[in-house]
mmCIF file of C-alpha atoms and ligand atoms in Angstrom:
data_model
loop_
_atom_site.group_PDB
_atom_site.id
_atom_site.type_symbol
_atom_site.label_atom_id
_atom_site.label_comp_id
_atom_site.label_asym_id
_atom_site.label_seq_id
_atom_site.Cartn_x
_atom_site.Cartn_y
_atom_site.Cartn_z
ATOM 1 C CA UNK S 1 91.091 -0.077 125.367
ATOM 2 C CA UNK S 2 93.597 -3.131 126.597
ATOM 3 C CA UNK S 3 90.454 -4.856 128.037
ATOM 4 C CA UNK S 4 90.047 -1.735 130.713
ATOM 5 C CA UNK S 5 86.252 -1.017 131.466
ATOM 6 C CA UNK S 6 85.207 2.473 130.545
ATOM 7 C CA UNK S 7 83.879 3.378 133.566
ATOM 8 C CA UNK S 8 81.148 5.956 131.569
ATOM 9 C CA UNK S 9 80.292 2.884 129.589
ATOM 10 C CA UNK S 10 79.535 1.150 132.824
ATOM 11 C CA UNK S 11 77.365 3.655 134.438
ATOM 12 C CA UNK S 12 75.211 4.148 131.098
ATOM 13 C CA UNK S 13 72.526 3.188 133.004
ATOM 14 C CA UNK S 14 72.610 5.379 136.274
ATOM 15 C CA UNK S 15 74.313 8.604 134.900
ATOM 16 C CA UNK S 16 76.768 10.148 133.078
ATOM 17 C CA UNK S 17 80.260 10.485 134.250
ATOM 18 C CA UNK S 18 81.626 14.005 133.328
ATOM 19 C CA UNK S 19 85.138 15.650 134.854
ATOM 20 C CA UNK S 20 86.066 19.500 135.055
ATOM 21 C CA UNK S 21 88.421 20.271 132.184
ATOM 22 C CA UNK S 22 90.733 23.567 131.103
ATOM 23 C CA UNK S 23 91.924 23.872 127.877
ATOM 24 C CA UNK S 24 95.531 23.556 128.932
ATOM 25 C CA UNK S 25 94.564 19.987 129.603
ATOM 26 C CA UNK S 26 92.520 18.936 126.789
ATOM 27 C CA UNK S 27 94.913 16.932 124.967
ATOM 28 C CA UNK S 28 97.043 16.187 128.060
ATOM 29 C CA UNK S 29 93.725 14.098 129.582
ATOM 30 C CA UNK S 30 92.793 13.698 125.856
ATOM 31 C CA UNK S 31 93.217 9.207 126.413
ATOM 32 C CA UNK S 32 91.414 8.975 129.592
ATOM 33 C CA UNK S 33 88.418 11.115 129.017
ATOM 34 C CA UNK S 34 87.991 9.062 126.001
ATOM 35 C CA UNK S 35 87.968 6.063 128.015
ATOM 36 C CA UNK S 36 86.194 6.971 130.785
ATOM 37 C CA UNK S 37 84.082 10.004 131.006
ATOM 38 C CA UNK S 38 80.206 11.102 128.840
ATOM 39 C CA UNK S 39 80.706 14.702 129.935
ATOM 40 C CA UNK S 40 83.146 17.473 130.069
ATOM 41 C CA UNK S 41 82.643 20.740 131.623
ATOM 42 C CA UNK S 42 85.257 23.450 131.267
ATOM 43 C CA UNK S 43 86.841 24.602 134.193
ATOM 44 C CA UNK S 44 87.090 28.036 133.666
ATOM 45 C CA UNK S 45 87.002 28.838 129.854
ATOM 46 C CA UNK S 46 83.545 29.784 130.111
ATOM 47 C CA UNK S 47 83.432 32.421 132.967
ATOM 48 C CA UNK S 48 82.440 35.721 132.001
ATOM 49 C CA UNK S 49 86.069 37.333 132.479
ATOM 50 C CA UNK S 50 87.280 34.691 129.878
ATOM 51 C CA UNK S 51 84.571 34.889 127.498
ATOM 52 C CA UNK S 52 84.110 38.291 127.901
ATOM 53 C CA UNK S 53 86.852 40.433 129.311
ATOM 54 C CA UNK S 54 85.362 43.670 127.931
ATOM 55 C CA UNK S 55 81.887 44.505 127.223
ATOM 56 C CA UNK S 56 80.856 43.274 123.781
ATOM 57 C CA UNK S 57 84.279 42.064 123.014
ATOM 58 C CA UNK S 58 84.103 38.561 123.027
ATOM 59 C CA UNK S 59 87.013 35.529 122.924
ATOM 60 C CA UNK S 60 86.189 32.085 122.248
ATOM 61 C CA UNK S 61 89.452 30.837 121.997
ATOM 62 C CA UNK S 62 90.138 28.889 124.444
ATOM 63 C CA UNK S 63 86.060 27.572 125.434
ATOM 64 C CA UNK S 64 86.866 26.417 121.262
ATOM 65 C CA UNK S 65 89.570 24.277 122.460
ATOM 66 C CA UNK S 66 86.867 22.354 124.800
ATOM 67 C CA UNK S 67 84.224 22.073 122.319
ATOM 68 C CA UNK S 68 86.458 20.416 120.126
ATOM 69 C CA UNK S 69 87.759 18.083 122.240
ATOM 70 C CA UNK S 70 84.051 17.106 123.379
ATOM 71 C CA UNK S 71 83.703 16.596 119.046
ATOM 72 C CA UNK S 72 86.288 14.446 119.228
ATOM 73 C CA UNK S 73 85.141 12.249 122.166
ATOM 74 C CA UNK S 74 81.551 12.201 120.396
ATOM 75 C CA UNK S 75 79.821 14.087 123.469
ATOM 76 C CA UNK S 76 77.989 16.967 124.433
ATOM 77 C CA UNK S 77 79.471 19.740 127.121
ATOM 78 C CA UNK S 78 77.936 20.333 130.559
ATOM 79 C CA UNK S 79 78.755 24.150 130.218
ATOM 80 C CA UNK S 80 79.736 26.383 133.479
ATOM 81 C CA UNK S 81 78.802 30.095 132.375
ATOM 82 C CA UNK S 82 77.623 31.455 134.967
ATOM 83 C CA UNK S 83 75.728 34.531 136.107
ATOM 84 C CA UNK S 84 78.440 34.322 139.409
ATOM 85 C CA UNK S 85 80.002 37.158 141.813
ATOM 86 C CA UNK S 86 83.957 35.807 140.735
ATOM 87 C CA UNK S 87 85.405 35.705 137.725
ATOM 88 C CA UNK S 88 83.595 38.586 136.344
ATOM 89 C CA UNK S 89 84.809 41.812 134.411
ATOM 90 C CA UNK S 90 84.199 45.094 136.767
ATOM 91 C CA UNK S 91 82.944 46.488 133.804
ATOM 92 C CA UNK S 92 79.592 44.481 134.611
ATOM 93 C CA UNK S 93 78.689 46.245 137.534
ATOM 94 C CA UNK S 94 79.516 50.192 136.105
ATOM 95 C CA UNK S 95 78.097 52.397 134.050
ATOM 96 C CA UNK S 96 81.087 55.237 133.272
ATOM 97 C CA UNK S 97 81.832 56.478 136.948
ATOM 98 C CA UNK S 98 78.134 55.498 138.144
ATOM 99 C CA UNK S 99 77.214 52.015 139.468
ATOM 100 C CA UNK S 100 74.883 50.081 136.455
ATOM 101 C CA UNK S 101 71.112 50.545 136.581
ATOM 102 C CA UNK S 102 69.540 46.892 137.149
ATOM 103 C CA UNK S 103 68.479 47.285 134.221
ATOM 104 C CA UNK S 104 71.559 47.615 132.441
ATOM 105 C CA UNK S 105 72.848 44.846 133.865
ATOM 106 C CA UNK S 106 69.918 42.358 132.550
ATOM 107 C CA UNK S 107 70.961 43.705 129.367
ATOM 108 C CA UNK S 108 74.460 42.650 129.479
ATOM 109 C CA UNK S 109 73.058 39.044 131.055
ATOM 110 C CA UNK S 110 71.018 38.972 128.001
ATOM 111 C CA UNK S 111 73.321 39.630 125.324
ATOM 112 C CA UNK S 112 76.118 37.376 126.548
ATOM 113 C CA UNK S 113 73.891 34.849 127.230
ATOM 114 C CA UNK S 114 72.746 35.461 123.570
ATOM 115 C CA UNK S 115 76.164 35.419 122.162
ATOM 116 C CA UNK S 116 77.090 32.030 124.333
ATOM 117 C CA UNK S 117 73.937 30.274 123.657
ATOM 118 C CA UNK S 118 74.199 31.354 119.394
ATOM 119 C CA UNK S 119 78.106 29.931 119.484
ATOM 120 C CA UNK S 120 77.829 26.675 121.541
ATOM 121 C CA UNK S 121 73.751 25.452 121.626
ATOM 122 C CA UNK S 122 74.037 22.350 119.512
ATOM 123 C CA UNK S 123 77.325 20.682 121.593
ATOM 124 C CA UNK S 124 75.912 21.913 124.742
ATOM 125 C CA UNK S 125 73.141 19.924 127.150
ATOM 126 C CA UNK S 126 73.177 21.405 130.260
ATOM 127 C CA UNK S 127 74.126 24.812 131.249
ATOM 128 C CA UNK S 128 75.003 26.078 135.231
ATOM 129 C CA UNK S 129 73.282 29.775 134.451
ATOM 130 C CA UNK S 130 73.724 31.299 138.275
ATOM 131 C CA UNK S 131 76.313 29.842 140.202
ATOM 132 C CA UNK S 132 76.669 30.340 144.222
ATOM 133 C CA UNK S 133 74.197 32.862 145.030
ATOM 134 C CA UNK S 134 73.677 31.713 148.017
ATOM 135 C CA UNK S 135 75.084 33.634 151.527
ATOM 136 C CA UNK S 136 78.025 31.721 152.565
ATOM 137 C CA UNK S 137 78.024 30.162 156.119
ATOM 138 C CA UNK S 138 80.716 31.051 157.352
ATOM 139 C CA UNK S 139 82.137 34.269 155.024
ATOM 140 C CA UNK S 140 80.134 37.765 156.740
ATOM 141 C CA UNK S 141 80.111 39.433 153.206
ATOM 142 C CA UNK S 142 79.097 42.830 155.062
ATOM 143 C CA UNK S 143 74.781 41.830 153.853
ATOM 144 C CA UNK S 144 71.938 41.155 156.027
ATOM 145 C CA UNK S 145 69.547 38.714 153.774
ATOM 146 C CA UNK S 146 68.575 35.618 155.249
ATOM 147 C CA UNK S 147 69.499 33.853 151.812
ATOM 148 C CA UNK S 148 71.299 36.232 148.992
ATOM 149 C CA UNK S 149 74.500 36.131 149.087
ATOM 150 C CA UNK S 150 75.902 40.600 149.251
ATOM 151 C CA UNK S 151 77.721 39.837 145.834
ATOM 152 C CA UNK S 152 77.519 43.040 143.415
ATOM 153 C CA UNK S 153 74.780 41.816 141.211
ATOM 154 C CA UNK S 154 72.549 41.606 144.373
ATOM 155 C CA UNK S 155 73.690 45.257 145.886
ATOM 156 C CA UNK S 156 73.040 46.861 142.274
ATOM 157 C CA UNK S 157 69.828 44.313 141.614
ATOM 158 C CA UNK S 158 68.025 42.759 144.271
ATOM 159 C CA UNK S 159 67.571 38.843 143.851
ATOM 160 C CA UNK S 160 65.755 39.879 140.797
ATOM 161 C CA UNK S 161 69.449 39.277 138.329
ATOM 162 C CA UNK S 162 68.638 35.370 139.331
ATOM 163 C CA UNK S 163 65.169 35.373 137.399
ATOM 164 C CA UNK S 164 66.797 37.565 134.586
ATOM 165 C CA UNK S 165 69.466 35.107 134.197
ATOM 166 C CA UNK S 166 67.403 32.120 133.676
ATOM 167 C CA UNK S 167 65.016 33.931 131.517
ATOM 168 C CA UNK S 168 67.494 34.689 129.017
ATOM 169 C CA UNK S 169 69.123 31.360 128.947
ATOM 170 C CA UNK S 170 65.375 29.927 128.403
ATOM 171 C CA UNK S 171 64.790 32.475 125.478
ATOM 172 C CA UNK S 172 68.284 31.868 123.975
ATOM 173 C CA UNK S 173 69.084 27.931 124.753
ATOM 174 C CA UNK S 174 65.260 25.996 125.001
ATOM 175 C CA UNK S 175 66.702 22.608 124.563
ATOM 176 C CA UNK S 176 69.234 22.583 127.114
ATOM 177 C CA UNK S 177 68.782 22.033 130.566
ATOM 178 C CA UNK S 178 68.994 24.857 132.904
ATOM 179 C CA UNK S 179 70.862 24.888 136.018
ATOM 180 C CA UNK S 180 71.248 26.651 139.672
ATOM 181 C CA UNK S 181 74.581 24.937 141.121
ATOM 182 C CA UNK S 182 76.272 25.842 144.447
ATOM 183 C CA UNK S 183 78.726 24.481 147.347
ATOM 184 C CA UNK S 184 78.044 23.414 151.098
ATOM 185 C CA UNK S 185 74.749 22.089 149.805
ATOM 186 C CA UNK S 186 74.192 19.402 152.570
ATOM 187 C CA UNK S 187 74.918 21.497 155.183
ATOM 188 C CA UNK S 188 71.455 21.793 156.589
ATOM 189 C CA UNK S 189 71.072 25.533 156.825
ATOM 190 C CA UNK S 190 72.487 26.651 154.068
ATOM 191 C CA UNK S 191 70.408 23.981 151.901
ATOM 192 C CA UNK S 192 67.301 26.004 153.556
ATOM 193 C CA UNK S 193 68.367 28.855 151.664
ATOM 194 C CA UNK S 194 68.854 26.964 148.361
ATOM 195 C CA UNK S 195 65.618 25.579 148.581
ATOM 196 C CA UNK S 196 64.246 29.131 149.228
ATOM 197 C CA UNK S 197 66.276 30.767 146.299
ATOM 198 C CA UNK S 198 64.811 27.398 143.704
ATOM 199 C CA UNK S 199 61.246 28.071 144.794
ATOM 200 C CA UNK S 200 61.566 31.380 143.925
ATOM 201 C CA UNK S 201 63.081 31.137 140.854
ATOM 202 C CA UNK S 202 59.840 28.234 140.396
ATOM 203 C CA UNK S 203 57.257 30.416 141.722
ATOM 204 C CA UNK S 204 58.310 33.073 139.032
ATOM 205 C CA UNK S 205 57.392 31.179 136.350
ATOM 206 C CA UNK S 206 61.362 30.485 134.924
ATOM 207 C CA UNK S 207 62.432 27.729 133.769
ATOM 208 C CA UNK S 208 64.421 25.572 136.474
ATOM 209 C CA UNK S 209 65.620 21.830 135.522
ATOM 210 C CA UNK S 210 68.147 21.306 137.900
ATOM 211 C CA UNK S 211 70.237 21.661 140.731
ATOM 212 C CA UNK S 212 74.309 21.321 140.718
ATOM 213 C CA UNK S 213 75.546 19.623 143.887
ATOM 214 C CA UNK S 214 79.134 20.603 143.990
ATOM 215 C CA UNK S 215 80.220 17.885 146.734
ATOM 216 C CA UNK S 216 83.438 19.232 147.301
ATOM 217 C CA UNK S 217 84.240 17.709 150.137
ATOM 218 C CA UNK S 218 86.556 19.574 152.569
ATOM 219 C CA UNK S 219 85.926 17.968 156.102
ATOM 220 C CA UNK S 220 84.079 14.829 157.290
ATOM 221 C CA UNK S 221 81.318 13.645 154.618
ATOM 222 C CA UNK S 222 77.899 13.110 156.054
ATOM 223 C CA UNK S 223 76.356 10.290 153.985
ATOM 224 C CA UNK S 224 72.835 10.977 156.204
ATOM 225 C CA UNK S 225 73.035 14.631 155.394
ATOM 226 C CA UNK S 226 73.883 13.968 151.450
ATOM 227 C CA UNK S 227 70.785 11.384 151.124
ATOM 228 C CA UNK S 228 68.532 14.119 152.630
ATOM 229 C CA UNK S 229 69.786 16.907 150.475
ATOM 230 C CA UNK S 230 69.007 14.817 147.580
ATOM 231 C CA UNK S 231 65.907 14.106 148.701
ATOM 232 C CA UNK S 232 64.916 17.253 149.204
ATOM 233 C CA UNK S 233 66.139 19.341 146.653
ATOM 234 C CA UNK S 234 64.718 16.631 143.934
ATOM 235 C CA UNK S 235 61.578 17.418 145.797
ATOM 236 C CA UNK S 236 61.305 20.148 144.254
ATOM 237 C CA UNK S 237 60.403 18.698 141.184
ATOM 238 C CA UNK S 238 63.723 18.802 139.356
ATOM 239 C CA UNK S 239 66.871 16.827 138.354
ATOM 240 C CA UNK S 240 70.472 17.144 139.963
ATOM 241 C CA UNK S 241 74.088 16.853 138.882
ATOM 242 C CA UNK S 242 77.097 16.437 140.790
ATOM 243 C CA UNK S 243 79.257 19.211 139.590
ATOM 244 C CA UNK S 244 82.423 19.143 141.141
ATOM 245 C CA UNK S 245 83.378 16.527 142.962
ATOM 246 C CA UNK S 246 86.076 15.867 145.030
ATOM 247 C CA UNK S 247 87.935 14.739 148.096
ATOM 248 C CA UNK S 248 90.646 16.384 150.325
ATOM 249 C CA UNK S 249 92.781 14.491 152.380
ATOM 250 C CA UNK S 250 91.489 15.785 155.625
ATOM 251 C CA UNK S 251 88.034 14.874 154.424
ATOM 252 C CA UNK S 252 89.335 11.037 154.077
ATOM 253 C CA UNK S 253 91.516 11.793 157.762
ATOM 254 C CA UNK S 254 88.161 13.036 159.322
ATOM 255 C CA UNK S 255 85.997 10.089 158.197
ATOM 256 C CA UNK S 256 89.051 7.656 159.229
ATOM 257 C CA UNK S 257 89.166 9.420 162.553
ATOM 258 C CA UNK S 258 85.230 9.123 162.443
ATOM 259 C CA UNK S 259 85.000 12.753 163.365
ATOM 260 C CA UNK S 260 85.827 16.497 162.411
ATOM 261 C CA UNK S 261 89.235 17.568 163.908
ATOM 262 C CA UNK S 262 90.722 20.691 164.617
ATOM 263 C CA UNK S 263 93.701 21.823 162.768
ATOM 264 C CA UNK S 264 96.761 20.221 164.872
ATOM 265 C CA UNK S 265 100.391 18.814 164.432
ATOM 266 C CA UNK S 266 98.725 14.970 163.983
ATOM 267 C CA UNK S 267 96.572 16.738 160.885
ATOM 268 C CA UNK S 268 99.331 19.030 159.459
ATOM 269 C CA UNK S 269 101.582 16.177 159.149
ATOM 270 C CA UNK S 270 99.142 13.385 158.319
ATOM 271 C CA UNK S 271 98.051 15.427 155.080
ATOM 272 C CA UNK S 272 101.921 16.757 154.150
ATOM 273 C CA UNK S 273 103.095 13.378 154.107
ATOM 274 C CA UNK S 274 100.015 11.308 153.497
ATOM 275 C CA UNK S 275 100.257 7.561 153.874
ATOM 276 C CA UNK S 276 98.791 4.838 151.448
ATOM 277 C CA UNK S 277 96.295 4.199 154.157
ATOM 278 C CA UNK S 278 95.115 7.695 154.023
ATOM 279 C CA UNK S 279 95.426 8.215 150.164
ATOM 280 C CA UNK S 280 93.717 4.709 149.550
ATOM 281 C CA UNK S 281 90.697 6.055 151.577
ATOM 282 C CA UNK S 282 89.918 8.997 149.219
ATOM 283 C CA UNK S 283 88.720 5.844 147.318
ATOM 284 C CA UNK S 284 86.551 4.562 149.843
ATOM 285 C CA UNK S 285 84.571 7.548 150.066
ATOM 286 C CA UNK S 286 84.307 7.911 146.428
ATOM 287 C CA UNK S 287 82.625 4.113 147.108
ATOM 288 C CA UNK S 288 80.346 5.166 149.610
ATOM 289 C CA UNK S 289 79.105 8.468 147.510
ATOM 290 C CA UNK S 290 78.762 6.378 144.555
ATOM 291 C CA UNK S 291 76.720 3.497 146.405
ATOM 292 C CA UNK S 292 73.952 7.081 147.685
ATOM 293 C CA UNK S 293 74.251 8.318 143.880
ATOM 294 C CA UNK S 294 73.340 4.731 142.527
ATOM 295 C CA UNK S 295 70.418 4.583 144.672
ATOM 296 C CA UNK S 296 69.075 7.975 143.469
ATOM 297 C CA UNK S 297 69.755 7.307 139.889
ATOM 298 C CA UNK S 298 65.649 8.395 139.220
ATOM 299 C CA UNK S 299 66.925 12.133 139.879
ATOM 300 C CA UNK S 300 70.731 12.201 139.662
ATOM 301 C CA UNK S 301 71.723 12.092 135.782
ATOM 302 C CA UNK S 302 75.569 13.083 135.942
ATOM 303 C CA UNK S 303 78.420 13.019 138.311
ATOM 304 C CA UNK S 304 81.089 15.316 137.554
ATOM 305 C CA UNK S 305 84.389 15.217 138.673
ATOM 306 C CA UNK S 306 86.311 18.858 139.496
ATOM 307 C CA UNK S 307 89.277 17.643 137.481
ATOM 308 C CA UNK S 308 90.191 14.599 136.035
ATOM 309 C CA UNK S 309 93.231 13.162 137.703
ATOM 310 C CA UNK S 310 95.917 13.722 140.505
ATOM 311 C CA UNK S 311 98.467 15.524 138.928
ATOM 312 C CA UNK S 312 96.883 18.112 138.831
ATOM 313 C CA UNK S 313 93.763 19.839 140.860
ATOM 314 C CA UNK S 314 92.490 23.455 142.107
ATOM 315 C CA UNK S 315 92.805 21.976 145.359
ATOM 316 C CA UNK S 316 96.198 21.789 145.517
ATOM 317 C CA UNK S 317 96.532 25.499 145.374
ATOM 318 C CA UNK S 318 93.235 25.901 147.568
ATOM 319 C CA UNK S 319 93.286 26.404 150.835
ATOM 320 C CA UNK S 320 89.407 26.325 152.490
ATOM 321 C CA UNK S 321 91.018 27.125 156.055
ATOM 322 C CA UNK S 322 94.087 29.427 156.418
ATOM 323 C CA UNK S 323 95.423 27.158 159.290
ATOM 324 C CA UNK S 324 96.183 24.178 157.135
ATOM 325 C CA UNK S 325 98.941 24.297 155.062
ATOM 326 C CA UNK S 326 99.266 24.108 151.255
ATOM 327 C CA UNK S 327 100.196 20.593 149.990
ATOM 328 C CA UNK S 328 99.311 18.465 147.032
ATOM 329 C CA UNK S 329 96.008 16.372 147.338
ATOM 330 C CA UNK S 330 95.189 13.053 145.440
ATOM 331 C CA UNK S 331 91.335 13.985 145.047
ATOM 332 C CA UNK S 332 90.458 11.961 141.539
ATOM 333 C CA UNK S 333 89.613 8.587 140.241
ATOM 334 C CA UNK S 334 92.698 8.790 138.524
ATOM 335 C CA UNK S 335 96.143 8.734 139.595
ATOM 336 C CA UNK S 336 98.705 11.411 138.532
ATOM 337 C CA UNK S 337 99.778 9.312 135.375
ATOM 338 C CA UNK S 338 96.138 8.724 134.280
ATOM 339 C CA UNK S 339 95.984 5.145 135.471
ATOM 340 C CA UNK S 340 92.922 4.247 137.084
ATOM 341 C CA UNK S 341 93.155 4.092 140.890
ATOM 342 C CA UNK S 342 91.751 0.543 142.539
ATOM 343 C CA UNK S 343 88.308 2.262 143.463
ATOM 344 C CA UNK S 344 87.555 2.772 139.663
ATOM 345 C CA UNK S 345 87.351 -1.207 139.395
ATOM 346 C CA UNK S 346 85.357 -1.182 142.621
ATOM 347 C CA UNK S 347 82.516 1.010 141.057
ATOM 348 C CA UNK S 348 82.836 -0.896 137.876
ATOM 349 C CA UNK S 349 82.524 -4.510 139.440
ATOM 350 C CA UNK S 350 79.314 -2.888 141.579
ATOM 351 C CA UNK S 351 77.425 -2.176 138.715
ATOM 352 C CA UNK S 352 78.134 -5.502 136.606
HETATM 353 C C1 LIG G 1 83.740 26.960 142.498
HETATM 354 C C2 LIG G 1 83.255 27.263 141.093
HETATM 355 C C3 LIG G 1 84.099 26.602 140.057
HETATM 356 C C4 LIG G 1 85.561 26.691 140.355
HETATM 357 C C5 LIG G 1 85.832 26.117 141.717
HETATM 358 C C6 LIG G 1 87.303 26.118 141.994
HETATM 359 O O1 LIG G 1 83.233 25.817 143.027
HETATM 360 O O2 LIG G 1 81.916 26.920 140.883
HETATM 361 O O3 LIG G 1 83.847 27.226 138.827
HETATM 362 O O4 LIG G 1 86.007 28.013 140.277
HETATM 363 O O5 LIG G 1 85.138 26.905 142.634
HETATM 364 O O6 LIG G 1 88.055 25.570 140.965
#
């Protein structure tokens, strides 16, 4: 490894270090996730639409292409199949010209989960089974519950698909660890309504082992707000992962500028033609998140990175607010030719 530190093999004893990977990429990153990273999730390989684009007819193709890079690195797969109102087939939600029963759509849940669980159990250890169920802040999706998100699955079913979800992973994968994982998680009132869609997942009597942070972070980071999240949601009695982490470069502006700014020339052009200064401090928030990780190592047992290095991320295609305009983002550890940026040696040297 020309005397580089893996920085996986540095953080054996706090967590793992996992990145977001798509089969496109898994020989491309094939030299630094060997290096660096315990843990690969695919990026979108395992969504419903991909797995299963028709009902019953299923493609494991491309999820294959994952799995055998994660043989190849000698680790298990932190697998993102979830029970989630994108990247689903319509056929889900219809039964001929009639909307599903409930009932027929636990079936479905349960035979897919079946069919995922049979194909990948042993190379799997952790599974995100409902992703983003949540009501979104700031998106009026046309519902009125205080904490379901109005996706399809909870117009046809009630909150009830959750339970049904985890149930069948339990019954089909009892070794892994089972998941709830969604976005905006710090933001005090939407964690409310995590906390109130865990419990009742808990107080049903399904099996629950963790919670996904996402940390994607869009606009200013609030290191007070992330400690209390994490305090609160391991509270409830069970382990987190970071899931998809990463850093804009108007998050990194904002917590230079030491507050949230509106959308204005200054921002537009700061972010289209980012400085050093500004791409350098992606990496000092990755320190700072690292340090409130470290200190929480008791509950936290991975930290997942949405991607694995610069040149290339969904965020570069993503735009969170409309009034910002496209441009390409330097959100990873790793720099667009794989090299590891100065903040990698920074984490290494604080855990020697
Ligand atoms: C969400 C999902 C991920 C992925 C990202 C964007 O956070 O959980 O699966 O689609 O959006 O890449």
């Amino acid at each position: 490894m020309n005397g580089i530190i893996s920085l996986a093999k540095a953080y054996e004893g706090y967590f793992k270090i996992g990145a977001a990977v798509s089969y496109m990429g898994a020989d491309h990153y094939e030299k630094v996730l060997k290096e660096n990273f315990n843990s690969i999730t695919p990026e979108n390989e395992m969504k419903y639409e991909m797995v299963e684009p028709e009902e019953g007819k299923f493609t494991f193709e491309t999820p294959d292409k994952i799995f055998s890079l994660a043989r190849r690195m000698g680790i298990k797969v932190r697998a993102h199949a979830p029970v989630w109102h994108n990247q689903t087939g319509a056929w889900m939600y219809r039964d001929g010209d009639k909307a599903a029963a409930p009932e027929l759509i636990y079936e479905r849940i349960d035979a897919h989960s079946k069919a995922i669980c049979q194909r990948y159990n042993n190379d799997v250890y952790a599974w995100d089974v409902v992703n983003e169920a949540v009501r979104d802040l700031y998106i009026d999706d046309g519902g009125t519950d205080e904490v379901y998100r109005n996706s399809e699955y909870f117009m046809l079913c009630g909150k009830e698909f959750i339970a049904k979800a985890f149930q069948a992973m339990d019954k089909y994968s009892p070794n892994a660890q089972l998941f709830y994982n969604d976005y905006d998680e710090c933001v005090p009132e939407k964690r409310k309504k995590i906390v109130r869609l865990i419990q009742d997942i808990q107080e049903k009597g399904c099996r629950i082992d963790g919670f996904g942070m996402q940390q994607h972070y869009f606009r200013k980071p609030d290191f007070d707000e992330l400690k209390r999240s994490i305090e609160e949601y391991a509270g409830l009695g069970i382990h987190l992962h970071i899931t998809e982490l990463d850093i804009t470069l108007r998050s990194a502006y904002e917590d230079l500028a030491g507050k949230e700014c509106e959308v204005d020339d200054d921002l537009i052009s700061a972010v289209t033609n980012p400085t050093n200064e500004l791409i350098d401090h992606v990496g000092e928030i990755y320190l700072k998140l690292f340090e409130i990780y470290r200190s929480y190592r008791d509950v936290i047992d991975c930290v997942t990175t949405w991607g694995v290095a610069d040149d290339y991320s969904w965020l570069d295609f993503f735009r969170p607010d409309k009034k910002m305009p496209r441009t390409k983002q330097y959100p990873m550890l790793f720099n667009r030719y794989h090299a590891a940026k100065p903040c990698v040696a920074k984490l290494i040297e604080a855990v020697k």
